[in-house]
PDB file of C-alpha atoms in Angstrom:
ATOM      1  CA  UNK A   1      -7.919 -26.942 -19.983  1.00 55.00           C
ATOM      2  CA  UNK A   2      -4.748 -25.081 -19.996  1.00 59.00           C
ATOM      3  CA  UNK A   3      -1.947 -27.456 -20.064  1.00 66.00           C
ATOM      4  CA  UNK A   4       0.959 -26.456 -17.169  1.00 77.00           C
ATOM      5  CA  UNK A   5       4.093 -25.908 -17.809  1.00 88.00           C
ATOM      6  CA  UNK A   6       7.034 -27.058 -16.161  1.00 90.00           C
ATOM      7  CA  UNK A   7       8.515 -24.284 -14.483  1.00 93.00           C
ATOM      8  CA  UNK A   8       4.822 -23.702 -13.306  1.00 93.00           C
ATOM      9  CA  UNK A   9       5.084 -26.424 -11.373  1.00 93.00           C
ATOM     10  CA  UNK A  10       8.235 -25.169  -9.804  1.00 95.00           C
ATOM     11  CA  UNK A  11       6.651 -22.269  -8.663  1.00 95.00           C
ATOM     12  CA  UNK A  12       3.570 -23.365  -7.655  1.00 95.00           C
ATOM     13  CA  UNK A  13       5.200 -26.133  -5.212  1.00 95.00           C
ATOM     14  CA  UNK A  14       8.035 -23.385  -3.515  1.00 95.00           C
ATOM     15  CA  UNK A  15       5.290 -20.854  -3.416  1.00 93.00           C
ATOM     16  CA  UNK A  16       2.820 -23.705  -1.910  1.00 93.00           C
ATOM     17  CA  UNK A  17       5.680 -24.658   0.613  1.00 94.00           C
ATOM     18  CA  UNK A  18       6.373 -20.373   1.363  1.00 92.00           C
ATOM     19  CA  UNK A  19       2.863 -19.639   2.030  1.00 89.00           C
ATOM     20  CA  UNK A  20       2.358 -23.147   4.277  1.00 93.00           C
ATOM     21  CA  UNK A  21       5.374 -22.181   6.206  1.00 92.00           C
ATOM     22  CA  UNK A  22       7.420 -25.093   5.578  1.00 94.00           C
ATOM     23  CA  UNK A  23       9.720 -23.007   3.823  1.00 94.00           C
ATOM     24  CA  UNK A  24      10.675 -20.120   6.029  1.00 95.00           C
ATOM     25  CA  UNK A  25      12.429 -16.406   5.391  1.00 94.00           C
ATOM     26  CA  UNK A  26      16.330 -17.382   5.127  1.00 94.00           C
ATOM     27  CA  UNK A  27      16.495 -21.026   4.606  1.00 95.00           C
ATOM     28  CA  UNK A  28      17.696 -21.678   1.070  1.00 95.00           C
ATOM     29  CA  UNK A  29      15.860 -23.264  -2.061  1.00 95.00           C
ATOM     30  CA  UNK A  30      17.829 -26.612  -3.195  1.00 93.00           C
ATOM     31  CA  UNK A  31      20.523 -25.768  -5.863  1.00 92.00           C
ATOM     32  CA  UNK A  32      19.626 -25.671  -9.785  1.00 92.00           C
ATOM     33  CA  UNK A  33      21.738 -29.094 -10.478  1.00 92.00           C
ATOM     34  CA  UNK A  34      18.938 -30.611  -7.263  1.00 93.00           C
ATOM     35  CA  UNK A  35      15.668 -28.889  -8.423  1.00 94.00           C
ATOM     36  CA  UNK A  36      16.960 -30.447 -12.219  1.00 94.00           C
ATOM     37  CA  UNK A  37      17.029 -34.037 -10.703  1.00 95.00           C
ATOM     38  CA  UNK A  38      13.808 -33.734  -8.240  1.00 94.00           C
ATOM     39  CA  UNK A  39      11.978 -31.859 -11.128  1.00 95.00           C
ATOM     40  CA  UNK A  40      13.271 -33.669 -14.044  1.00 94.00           C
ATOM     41  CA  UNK A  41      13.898 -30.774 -16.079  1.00 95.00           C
ATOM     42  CA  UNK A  42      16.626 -28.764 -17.921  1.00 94.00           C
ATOM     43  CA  UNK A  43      18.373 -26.165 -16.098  1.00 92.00           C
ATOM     44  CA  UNK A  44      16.439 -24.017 -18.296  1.00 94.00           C
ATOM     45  CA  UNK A  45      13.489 -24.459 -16.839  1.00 95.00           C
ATOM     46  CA  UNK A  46      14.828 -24.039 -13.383  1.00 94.00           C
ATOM     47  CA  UNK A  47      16.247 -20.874 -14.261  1.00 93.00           C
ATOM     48  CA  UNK A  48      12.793 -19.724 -15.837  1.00 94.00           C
ATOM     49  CA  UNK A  49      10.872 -20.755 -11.976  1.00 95.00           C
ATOM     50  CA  UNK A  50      13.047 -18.682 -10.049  1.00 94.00           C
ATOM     51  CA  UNK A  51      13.021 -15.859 -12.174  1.00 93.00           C
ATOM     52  CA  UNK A  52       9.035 -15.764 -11.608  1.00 92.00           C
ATOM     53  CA  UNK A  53       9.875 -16.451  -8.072  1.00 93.00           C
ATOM     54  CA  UNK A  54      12.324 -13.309  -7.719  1.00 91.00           C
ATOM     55  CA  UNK A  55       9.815 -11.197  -9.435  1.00 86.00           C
ATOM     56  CA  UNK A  56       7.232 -11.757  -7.310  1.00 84.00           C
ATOM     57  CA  UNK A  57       9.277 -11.209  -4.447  1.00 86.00           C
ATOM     58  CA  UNK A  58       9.411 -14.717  -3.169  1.00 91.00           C
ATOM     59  CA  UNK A  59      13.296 -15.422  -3.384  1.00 93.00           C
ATOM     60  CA  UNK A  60      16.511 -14.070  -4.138  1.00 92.00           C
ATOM     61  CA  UNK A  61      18.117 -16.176  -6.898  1.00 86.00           C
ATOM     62  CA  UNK A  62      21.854 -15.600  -8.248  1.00 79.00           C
ATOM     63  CA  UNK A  63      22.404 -18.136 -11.737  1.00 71.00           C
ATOM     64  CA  UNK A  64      25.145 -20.720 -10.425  1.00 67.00           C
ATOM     65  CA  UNK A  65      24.432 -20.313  -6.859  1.00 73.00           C
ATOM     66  CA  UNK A  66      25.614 -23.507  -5.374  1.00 79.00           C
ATOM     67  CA  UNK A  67      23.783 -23.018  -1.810  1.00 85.00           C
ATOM     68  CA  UNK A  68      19.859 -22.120  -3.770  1.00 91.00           C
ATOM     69  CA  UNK A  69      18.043 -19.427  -3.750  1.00 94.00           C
ATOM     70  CA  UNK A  70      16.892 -17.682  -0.652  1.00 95.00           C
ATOM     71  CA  UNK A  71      13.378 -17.356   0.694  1.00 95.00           C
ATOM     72  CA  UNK A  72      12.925 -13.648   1.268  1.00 92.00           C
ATOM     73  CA  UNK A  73      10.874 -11.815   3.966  1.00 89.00           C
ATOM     74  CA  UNK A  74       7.493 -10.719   3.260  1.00 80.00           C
ATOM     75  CA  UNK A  75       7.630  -7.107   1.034  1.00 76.00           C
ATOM     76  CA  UNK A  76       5.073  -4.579   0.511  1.00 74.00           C
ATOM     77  CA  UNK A  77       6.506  -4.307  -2.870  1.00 73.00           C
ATOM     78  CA  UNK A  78       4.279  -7.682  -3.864  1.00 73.00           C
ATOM     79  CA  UNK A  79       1.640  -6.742  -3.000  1.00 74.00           C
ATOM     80  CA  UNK A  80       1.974  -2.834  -4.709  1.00 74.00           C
ATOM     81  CA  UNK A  81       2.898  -4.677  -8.155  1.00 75.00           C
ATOM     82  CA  UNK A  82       0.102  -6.558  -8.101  1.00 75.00           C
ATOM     83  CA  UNK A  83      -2.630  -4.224  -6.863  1.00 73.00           C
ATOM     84  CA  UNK A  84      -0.585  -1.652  -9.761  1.00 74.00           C
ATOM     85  CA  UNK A  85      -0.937  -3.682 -12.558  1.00 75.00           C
ATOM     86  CA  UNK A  86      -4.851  -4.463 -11.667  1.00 73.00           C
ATOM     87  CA  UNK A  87      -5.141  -0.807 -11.583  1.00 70.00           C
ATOM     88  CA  UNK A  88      -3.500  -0.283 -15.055  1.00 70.00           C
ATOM     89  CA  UNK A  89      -5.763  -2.921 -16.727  1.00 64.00           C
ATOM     90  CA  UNK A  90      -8.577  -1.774 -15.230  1.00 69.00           C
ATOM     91  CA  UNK A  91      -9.192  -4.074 -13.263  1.00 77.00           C
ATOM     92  CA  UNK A  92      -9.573  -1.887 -10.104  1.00 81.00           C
ATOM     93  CA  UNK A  93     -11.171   1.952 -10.655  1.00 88.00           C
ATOM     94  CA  UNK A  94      -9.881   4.792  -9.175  1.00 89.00           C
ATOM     95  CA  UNK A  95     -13.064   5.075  -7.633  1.00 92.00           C
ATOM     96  CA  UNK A  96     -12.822   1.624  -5.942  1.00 92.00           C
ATOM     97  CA  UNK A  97      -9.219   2.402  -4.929  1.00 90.00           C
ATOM     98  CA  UNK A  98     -10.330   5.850  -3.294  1.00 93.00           C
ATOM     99  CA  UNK A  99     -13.409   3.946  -1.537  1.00 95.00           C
ATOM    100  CA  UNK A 100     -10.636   1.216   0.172  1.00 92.00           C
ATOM    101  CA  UNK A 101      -8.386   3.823   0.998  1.00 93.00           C
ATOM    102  CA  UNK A 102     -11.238   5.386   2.873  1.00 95.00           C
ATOM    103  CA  UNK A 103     -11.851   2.205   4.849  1.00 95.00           C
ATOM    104  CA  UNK A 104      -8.072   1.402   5.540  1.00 94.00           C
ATOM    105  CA  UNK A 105      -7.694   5.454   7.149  1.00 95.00           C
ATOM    106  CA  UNK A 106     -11.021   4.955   8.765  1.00 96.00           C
ATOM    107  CA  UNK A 107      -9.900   1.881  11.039  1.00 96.00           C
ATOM    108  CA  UNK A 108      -6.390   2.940  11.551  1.00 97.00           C
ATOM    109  CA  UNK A 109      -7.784   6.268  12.909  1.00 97.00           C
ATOM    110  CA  UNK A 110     -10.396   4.527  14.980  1.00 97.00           C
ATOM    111  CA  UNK A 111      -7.790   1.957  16.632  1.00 98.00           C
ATOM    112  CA  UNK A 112      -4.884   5.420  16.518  1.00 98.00           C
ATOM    113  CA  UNK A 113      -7.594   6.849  18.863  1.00 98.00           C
ATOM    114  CA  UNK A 114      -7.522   3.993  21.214  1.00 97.00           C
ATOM    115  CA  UNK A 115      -4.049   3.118  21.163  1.00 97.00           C
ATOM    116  CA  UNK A 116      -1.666   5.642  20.232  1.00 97.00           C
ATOM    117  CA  UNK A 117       1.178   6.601  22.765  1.00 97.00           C
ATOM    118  CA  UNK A 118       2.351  10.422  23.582  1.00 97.00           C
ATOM    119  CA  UNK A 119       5.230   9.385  21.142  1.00 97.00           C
ATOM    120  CA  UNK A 120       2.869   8.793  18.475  1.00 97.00           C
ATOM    121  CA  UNK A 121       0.565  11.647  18.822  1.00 97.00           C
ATOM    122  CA  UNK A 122       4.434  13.898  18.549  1.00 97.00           C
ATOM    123  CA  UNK A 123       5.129  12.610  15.346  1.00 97.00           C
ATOM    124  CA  UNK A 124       1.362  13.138  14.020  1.00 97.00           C
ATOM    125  CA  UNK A 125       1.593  16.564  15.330  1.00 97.00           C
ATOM    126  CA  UNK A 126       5.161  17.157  13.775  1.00 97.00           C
ATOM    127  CA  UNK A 127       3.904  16.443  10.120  1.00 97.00           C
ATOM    128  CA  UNK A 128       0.839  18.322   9.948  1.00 97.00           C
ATOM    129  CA  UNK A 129       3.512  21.399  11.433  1.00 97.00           C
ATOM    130  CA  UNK A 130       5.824  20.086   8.352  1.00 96.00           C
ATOM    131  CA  UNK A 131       2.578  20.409   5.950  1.00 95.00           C
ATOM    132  CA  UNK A 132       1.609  23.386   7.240  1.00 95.00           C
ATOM    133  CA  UNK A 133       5.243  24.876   6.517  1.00 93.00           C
ATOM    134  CA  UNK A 134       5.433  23.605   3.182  1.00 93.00           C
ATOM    135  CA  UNK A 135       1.979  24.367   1.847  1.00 89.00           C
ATOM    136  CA  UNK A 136       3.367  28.019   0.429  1.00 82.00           C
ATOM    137  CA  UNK A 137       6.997  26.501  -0.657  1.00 86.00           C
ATOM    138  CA  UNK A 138       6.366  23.083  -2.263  1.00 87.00           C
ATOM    139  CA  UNK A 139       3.838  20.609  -2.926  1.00 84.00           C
ATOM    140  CA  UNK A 140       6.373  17.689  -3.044  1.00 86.00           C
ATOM    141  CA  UNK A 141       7.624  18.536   1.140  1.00 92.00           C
ATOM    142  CA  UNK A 142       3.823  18.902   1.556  1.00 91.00           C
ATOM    143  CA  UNK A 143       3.219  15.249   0.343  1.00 90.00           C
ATOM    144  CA  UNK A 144       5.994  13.832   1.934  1.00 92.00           C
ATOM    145  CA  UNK A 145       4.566  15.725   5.198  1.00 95.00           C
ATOM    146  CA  UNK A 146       1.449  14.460   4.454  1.00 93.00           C
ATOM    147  CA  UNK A 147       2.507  11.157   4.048  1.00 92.00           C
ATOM    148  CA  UNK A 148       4.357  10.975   7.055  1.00 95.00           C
ATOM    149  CA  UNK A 149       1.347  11.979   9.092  1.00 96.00           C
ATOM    150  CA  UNK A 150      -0.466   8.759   7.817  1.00 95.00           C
ATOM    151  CA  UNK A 151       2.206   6.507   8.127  1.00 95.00           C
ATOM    152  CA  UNK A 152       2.272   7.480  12.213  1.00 97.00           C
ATOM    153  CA  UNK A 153      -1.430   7.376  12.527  1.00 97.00           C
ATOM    154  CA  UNK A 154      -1.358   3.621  10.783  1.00 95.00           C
ATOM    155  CA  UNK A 155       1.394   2.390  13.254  1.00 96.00           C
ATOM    156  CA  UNK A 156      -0.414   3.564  15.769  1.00 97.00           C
ATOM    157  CA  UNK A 157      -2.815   1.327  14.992  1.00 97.00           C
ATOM    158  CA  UNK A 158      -0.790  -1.805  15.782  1.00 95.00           C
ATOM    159  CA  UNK A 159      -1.854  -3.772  12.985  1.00 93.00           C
ATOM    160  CA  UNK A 160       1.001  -4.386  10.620  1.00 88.00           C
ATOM    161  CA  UNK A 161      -2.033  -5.333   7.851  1.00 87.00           C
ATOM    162  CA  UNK A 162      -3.341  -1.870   7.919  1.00 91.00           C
ATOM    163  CA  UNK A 163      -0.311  -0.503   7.483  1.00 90.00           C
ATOM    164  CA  UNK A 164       0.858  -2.238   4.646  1.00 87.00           C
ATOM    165  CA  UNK A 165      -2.696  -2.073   2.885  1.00 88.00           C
ATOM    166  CA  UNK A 166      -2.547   1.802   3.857  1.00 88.00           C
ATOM    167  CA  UNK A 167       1.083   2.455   2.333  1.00 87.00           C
ATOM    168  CA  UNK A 168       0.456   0.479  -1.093  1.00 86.00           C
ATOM    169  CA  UNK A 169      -3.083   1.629  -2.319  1.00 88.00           C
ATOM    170  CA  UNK A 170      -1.700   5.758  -1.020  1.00 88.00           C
ATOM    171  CA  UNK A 171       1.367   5.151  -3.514  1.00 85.00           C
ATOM    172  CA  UNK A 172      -1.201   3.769  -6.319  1.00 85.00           C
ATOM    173  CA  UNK A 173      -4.033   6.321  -5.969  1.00 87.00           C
ATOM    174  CA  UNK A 174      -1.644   9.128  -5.736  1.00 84.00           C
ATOM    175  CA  UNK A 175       0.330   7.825  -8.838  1.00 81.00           C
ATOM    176  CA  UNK A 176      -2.908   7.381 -10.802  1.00 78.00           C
ATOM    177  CA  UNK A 177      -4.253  11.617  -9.907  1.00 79.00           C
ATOM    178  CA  UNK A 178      -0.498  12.632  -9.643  1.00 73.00           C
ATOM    179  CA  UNK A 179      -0.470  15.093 -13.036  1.00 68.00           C
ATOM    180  CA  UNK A 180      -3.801  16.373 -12.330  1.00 66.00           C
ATOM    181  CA  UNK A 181      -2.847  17.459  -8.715  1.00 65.00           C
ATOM    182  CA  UNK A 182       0.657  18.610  -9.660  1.00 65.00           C
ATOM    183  CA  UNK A 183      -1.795  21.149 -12.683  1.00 65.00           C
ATOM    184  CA  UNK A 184      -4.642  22.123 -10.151  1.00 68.00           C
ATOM    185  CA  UNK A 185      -5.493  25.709  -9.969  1.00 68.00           C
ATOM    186  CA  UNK A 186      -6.486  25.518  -6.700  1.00 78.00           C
ATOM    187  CA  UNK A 187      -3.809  23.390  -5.483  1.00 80.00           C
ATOM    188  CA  UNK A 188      -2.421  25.695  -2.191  1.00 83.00           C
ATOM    189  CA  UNK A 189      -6.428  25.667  -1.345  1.00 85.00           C
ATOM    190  CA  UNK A 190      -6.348  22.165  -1.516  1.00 83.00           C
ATOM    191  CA  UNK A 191      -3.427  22.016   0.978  1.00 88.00           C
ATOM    192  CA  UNK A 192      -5.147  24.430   3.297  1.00 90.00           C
ATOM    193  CA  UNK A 193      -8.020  22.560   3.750  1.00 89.00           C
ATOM    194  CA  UNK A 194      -6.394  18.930   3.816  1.00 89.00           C
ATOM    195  CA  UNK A 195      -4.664  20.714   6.832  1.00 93.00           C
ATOM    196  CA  UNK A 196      -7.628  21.614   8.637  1.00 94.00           C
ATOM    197  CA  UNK A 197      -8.892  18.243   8.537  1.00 93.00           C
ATOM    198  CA  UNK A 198      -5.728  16.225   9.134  1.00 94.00           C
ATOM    199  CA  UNK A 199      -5.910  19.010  12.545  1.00 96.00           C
ATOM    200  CA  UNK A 200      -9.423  18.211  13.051  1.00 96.00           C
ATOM    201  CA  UNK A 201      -8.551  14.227  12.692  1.00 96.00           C
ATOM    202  CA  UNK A 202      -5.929  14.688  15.187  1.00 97.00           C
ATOM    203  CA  UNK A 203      -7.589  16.332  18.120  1.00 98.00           C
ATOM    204  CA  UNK A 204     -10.028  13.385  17.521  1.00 98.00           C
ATOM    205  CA  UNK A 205      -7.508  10.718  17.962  1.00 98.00           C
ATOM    206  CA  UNK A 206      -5.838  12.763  20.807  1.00 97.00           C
ATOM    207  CA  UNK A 207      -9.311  12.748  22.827  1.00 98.00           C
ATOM    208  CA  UNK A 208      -9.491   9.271  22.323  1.00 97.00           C
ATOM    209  CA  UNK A 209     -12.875   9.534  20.201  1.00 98.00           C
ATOM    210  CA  UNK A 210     -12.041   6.903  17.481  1.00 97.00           C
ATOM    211  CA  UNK A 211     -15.450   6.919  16.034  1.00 96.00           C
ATOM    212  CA  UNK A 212     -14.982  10.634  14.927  1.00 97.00           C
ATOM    213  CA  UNK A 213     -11.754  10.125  13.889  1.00 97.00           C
ATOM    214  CA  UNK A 214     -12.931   7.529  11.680  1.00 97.00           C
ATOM    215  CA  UNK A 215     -15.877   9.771  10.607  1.00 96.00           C
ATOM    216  CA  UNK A 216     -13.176  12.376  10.183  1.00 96.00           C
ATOM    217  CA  UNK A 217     -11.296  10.398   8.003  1.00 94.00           C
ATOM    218  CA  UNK A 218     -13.935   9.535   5.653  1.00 95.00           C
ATOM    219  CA  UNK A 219     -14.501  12.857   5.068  1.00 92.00           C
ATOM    220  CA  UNK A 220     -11.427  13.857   4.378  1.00 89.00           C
ATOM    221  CA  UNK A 221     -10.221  11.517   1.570  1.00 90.00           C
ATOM    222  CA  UNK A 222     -13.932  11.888   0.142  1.00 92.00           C
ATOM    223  CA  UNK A 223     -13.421  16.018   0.228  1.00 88.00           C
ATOM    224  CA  UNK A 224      -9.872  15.555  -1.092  1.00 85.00           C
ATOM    225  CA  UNK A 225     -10.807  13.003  -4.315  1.00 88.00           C
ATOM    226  CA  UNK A 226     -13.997  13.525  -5.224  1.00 90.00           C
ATOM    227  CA  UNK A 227     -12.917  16.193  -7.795  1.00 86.00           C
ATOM    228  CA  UNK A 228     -10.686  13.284  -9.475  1.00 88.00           C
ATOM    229  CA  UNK A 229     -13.051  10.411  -9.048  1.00 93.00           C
ATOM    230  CA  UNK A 230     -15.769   9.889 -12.025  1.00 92.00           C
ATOM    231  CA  UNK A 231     -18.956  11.008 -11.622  1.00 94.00           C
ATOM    232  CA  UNK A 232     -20.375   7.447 -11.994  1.00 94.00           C
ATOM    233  CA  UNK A 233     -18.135   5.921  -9.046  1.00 94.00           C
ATOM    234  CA  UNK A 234     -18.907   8.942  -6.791  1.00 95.00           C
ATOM    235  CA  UNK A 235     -22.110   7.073  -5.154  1.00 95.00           C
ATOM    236  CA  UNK A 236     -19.685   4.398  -3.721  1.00 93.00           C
ATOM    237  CA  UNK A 237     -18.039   6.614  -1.824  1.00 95.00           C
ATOM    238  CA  UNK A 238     -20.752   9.117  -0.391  1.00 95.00           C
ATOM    239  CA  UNK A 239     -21.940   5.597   1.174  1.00 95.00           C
ATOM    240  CA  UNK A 240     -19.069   5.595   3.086  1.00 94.00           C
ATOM    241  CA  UNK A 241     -20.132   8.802   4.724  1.00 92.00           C
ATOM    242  CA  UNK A 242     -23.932   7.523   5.472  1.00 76.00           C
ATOM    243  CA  UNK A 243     -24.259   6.714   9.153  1.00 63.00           C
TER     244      UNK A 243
END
C-alpha cells in the first residue's frame, strides 16, 4: 500500500469539503500558521497542498496570505487539463475523443432543436455567414467561425454540462489534428463541405426536428475526422451513425 503523504491529506480533506459543498466558491481556506496547527505540519507542507490545490483549479493561494486561500468557482480549465494530459499519455485515442464529441454535438443539437430562441438561431446563422466569408481568406477566421457556431448551438441547449464537455474535448481534438489540417491539400474543400452541413444542421434545428439534427450532427464530425482517425478506431464511430 502506498503510504500518504502529508500534504495529501491536505488536499484530499479541502477537496473532500469543495466537492461536499461545505466549502463554497469565495469563502476562504484557514491561514498557513492554522492549517500548520490543525494539520500538525511544517509550513512546508502547507505550502506544497495548496500549490496542488491552485493547480487543479480548486483555490487561489498567495504565500503569506493572512486571510487563506480562496475557494474558486468551478473552471472548464480542470477539467481540459485533465482530459489533455489523458490524451497525451494515451490514455484516451483520438478515435474515442472524436466518438464523444459526436455524442456531446448530437444532444446539444437535438435539445438546440427544441429549445433554441430566435436570438439563438441569429447567432447560429451569423457564424456559418462568418465561415462562409472566411473559407477563401483564412482558415484561422474560419475556425473561430466555426467555433462560434457550436458554442451557440450548445447554449441553446440549456445544459451548462454539455457545454462545458462540448468546449473542452473541441479544444483537445482540434489540438491533437491541428498540423495535419493546417497541411491538407484539400483544406478549402473541407471548409466547403463542413459549410453545407453546419447549413443543413441548422435548417434542422430551425424546424424544430432535433432527431435530424442529431443525425445531422453525427454525420458531420464523422465526414469531417474520419480522414484523421486510425483505421482501427473508425468502427466506433460508423456505430454512431447506425440507426
Amino acid at each position: 500500500m502506498r503510504t500518504i503523504r502529508a500534504y495529501e491529506r491536505i488536499v484530499e480533506q479541502v477537496e473532500g469539503a469543495i466537492e461536499s459543498g461545505t466549502l463554497t466558491p469565495g469563502q476562504r481556506l484557514p491561514s498557513e500558521r492554522d492549517l500548520m496547527a490543525q494539520f500538525s505540519v511544517s509550513r512546508s507542507t502547507v505550502r506544497e497542498a495548496l500549490r496542488v490545490l491552485q493547480a487543479r483549479g480548486f483555490v487561489q493561494s498567495r504565500p503569506g496570505d493572512p486571510n487563506g486561500a480562496e475557494v474558486l468557482p468551478f473552471s472548464p480549465a480542470a477539467l481540459h487539463r485533465s482530459m489533455t494530459t489523458l490524451a497525451r499519455v494515451d490514455e484516451l485515442s483520438l478515435g474515442e475523443l472524436v466518438q464523444f464529441r459526436m455524442v456531446l454535438d448530437a444532444s446539444a443539437n437535438l435539445l438546440a432543436a427544441r429549445l433554441r430562441t430566435e436570438e439563438q438561431l441569429a447567432e447560429m446563422d451569423a457564424a456559418i455567414d462568418r465561415m462562409r466569408k472566411a473559407a477563401e481568406v483564412s482558415y484561422d477566421e474560419f475556425s473561430a467561425a466555426d467555433v462560434a457556431f457550436h458554442d451557440a448551438v450548445a447554449r441553446a441547449s440549456r445544459n451548462k454540462l454539455i457545454q462545458i464537455s462540448t468546449e473542452v474535448v473541441r479544444s483537445i481534438v482540434v489540438n491533437l489534428i491541428a498540423g495535419k489540417l493546417a497541411s491538407s491539400d484539400d483544406r478549402v474543400a473541407l471548409m466547403r463541405r463542413s459549410i453545407r452541413h453546419h447549413e443543413e444542421v441548422l435548417d434542422a434545428v430551425r424546424a424544430g426536428d432535433g432527431a435530424l439534427a442529431a443525425r445531422l450532427s453525427r454525420e458531420t464530425m464523422y465526414d469531417y475526422y474520419l480522414d484523421y482517425v486510425p483505421a482501427d478506431e473508425r468502427p466506433a464511430l460508423r456505430a454512431l451513425l447506425e440507426d
